[in-house]
mmCIF file of C-alpha atoms in Angstrom:
data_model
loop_
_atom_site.group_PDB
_atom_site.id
_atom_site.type_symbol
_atom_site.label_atom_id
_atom_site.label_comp_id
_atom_site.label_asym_id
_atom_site.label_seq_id
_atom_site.Cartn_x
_atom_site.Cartn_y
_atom_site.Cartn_z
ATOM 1 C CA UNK A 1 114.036 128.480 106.115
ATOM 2 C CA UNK A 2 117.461 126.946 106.413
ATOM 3 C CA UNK A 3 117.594 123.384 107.509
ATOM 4 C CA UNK A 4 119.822 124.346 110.929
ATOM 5 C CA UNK A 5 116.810 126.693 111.510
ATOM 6 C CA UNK A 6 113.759 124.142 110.857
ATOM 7 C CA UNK A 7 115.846 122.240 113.692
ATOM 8 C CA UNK A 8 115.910 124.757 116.240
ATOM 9 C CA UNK A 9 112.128 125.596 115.685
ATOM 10 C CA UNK A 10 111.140 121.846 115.965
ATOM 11 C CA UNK A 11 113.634 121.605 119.228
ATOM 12 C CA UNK A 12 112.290 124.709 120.624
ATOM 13 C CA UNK A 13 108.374 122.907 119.851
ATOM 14 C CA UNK A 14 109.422 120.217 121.296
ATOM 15 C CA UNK A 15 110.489 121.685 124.505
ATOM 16 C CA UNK A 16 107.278 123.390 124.927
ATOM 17 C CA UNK A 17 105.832 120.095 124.202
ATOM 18 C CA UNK A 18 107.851 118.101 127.476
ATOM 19 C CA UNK A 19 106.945 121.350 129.532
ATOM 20 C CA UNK A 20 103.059 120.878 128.536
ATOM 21 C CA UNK A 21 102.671 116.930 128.893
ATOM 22 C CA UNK A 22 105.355 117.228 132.282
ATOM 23 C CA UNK A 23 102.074 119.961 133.486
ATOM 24 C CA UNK A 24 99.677 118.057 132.774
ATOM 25 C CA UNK A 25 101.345 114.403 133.887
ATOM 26 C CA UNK A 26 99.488 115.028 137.333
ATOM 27 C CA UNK A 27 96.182 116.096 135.729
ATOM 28 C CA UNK A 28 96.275 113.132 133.533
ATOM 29 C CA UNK A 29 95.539 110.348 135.878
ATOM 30 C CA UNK A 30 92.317 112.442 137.622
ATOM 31 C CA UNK A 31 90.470 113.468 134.148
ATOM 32 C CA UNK A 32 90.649 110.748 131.607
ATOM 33 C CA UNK A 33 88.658 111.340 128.824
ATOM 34 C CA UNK A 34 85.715 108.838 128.691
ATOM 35 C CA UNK A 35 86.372 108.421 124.977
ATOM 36 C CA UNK A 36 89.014 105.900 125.278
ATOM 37 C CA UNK A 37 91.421 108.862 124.463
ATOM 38 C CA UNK A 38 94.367 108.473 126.600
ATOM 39 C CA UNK A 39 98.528 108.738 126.628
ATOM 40 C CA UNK A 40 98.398 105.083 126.134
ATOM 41 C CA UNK A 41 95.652 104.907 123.313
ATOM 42 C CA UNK A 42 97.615 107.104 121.831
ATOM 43 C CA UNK A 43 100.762 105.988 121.878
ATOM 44 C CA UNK A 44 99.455 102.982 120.648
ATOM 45 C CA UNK A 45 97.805 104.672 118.082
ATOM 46 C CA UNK A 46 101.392 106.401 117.512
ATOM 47 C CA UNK A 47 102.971 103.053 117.220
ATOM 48 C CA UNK A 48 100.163 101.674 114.328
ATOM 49 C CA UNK A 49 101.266 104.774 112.441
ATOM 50 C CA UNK A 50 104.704 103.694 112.431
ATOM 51 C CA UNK A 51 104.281 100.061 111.876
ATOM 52 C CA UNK A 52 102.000 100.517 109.085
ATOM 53 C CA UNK A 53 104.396 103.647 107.544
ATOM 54 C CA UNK A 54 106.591 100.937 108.290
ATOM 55 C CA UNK A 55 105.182 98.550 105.829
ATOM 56 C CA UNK A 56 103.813 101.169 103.335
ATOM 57 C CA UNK A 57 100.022 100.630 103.978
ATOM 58 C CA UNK A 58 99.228 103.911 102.969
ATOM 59 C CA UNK A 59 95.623 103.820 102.851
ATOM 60 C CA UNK A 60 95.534 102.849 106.570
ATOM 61 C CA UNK A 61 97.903 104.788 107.730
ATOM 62 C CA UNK A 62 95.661 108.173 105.961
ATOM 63 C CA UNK A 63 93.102 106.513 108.209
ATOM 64 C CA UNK A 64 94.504 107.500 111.050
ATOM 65 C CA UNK A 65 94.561 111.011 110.540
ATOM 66 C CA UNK A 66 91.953 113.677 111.248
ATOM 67 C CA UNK A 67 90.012 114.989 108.576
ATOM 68 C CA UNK A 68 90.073 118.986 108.111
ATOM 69 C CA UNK A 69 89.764 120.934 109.973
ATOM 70 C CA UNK A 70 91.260 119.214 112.895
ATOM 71 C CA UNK A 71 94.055 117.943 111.105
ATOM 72 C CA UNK A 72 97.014 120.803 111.995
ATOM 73 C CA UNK A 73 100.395 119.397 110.382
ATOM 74 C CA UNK A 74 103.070 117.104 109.045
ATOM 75 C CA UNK A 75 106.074 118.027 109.040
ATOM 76 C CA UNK A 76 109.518 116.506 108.441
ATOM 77 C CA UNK A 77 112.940 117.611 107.288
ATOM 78 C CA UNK A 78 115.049 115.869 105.205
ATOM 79 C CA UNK A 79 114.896 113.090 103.734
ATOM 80 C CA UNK A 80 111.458 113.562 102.286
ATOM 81 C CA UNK A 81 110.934 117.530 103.215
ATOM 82 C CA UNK A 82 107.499 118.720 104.453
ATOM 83 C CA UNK A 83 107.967 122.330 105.219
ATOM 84 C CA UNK A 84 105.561 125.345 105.494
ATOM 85 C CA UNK A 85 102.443 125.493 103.359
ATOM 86 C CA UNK A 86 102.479 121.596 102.283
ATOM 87 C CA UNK A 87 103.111 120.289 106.080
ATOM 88 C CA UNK A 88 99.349 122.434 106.862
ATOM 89 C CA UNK A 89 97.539 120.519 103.111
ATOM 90 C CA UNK A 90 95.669 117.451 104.743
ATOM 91 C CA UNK A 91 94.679 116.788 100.768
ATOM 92 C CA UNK A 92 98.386 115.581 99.892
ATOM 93 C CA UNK A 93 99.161 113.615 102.972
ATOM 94 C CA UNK A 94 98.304 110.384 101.388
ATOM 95 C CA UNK A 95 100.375 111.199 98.167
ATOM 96 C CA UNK A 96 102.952 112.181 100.522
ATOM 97 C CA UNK A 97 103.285 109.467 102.230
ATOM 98 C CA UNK A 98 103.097 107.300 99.054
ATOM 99 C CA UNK A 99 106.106 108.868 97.676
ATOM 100 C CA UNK A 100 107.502 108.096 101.048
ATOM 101 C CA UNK A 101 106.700 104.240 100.709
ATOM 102 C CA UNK A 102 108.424 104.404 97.306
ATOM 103 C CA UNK A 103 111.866 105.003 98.658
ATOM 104 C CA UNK A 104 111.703 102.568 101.189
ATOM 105 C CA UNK A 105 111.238 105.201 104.181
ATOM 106 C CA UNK A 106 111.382 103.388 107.577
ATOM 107 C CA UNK A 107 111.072 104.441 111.073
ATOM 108 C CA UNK A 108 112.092 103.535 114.167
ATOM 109 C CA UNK A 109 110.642 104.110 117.299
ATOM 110 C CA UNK A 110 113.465 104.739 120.240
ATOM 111 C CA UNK A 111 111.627 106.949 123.203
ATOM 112 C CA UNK A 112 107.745 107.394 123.602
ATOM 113 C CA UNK A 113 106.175 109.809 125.940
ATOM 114 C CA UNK A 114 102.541 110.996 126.039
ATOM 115 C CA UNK A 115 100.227 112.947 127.941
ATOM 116 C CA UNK A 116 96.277 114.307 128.067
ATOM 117 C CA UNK A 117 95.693 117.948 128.113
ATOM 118 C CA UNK A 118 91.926 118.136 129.546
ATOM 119 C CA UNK A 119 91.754 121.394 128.427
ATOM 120 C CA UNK A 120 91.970 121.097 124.952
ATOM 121 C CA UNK A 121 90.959 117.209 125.209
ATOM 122 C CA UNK A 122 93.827 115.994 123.302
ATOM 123 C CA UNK A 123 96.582 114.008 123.831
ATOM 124 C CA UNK A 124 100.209 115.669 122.659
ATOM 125 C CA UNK A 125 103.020 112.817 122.459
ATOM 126 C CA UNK A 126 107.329 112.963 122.092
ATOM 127 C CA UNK A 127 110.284 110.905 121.931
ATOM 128 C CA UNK A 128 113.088 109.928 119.231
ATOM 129 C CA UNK A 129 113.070 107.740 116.251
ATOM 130 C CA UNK A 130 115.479 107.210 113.706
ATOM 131 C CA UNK A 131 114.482 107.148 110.366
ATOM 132 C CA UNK A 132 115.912 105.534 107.098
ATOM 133 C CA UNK A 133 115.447 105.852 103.606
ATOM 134 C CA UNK A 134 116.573 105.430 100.157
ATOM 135 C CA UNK A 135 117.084 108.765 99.840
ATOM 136 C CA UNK A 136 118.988 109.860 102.782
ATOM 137 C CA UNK A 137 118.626 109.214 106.602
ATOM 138 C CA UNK A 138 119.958 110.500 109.959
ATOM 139 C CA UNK A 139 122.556 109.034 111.760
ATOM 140 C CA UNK A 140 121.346 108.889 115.388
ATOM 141 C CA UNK A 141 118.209 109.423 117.397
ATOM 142 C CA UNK A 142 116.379 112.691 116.411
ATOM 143 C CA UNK A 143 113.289 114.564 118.475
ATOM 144 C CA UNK A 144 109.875 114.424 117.147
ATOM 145 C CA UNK A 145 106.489 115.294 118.660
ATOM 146 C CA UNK A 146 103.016 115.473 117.833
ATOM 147 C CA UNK A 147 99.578 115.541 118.927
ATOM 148 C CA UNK A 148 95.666 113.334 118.356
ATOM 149 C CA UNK A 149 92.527 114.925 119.092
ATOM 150 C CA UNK A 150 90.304 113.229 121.219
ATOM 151 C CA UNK A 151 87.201 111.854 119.382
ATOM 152 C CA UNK A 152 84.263 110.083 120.455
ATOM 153 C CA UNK A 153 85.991 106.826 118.605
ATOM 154 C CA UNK A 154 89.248 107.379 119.913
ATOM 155 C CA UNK A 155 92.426 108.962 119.095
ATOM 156 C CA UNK A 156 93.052 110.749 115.877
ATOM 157 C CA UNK A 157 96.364 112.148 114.678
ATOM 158 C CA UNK A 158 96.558 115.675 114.348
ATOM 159 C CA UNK A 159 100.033 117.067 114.645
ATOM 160 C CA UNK A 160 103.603 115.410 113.620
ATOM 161 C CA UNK A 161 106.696 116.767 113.368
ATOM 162 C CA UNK A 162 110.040 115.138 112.626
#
């Protein structure tokens, strides 16, 4: 998969995304889950991920994904490429992300949107960041999305592509 085409399939995900949490923005207010599980858990939750990718606490960070088999993906194009069968391997996210750490990978947060889908009692979240690394970067705002499962605890990523 060409690198033009990863982009249109993580565009075209991340319309389908806006479309869902848009749907289910007037749902969301009447059917909170009682877990604590809600778009602004989350994107709290989403923010922790970042600051502590952020400052290369990898250990926490692996916290705050689900354990198999809720975990789904993540996914990233360059710099740092996590495409097809290693973006689905929950057992090399940590290494991953250390590798990640090691060239000074940083993110930044621009636009944060979430929203709870009752139906399949998770939260799916999308906005922009820019992201920086030793290795390479983008120049500019690009999409992202993602999603956390709704546990009895709390939020739990599940899903992120970037």
């Amino acid at each position: 998969m060409t690198l033009s085409s990863c982009a249109n399939v993580l565009r075209l995900g991340l319309l389908a995304l806006v479309v869902g949490i848009t749907a289910a923005g007037a749902a969301t207010a009447k059917s909170a889950p009682s877990s604590g599980c809600t778009a602004g858990t989350t994107k709290a939750l989403v923010r922790s991920f970042v600051a502590g990718y952020n400052a290369g606490h990898v250990a926490a960070i692996d916290r705050m994904w689900a354990r198999e088999p809720s975990f789904q993906w993540y996914s990233t194009i360059a710099p740092g490429s996590r495409l097809g069968s290693k973006a689905y391997d929950r057992t090399t996210l940590a290494a991953y992300f250390r590798t990640r750490v090691r060239t000074h990978e940083r993110i930044t947060l621009i636009e944060l949107g979430a929203g709870y889908d009752q139906k399949r009692n998770l939260v799916n979240f999308a906005g922009k960041l820019v992201r920086r690394a030793d290795d390479g970067g983008t120049a500019g705002a690009k999409d992202f999305k993602g999603a956390a499962t709704c546990l009895a605890t709390g939020p739990s990523l599940i899903v992120w592509s970037m």
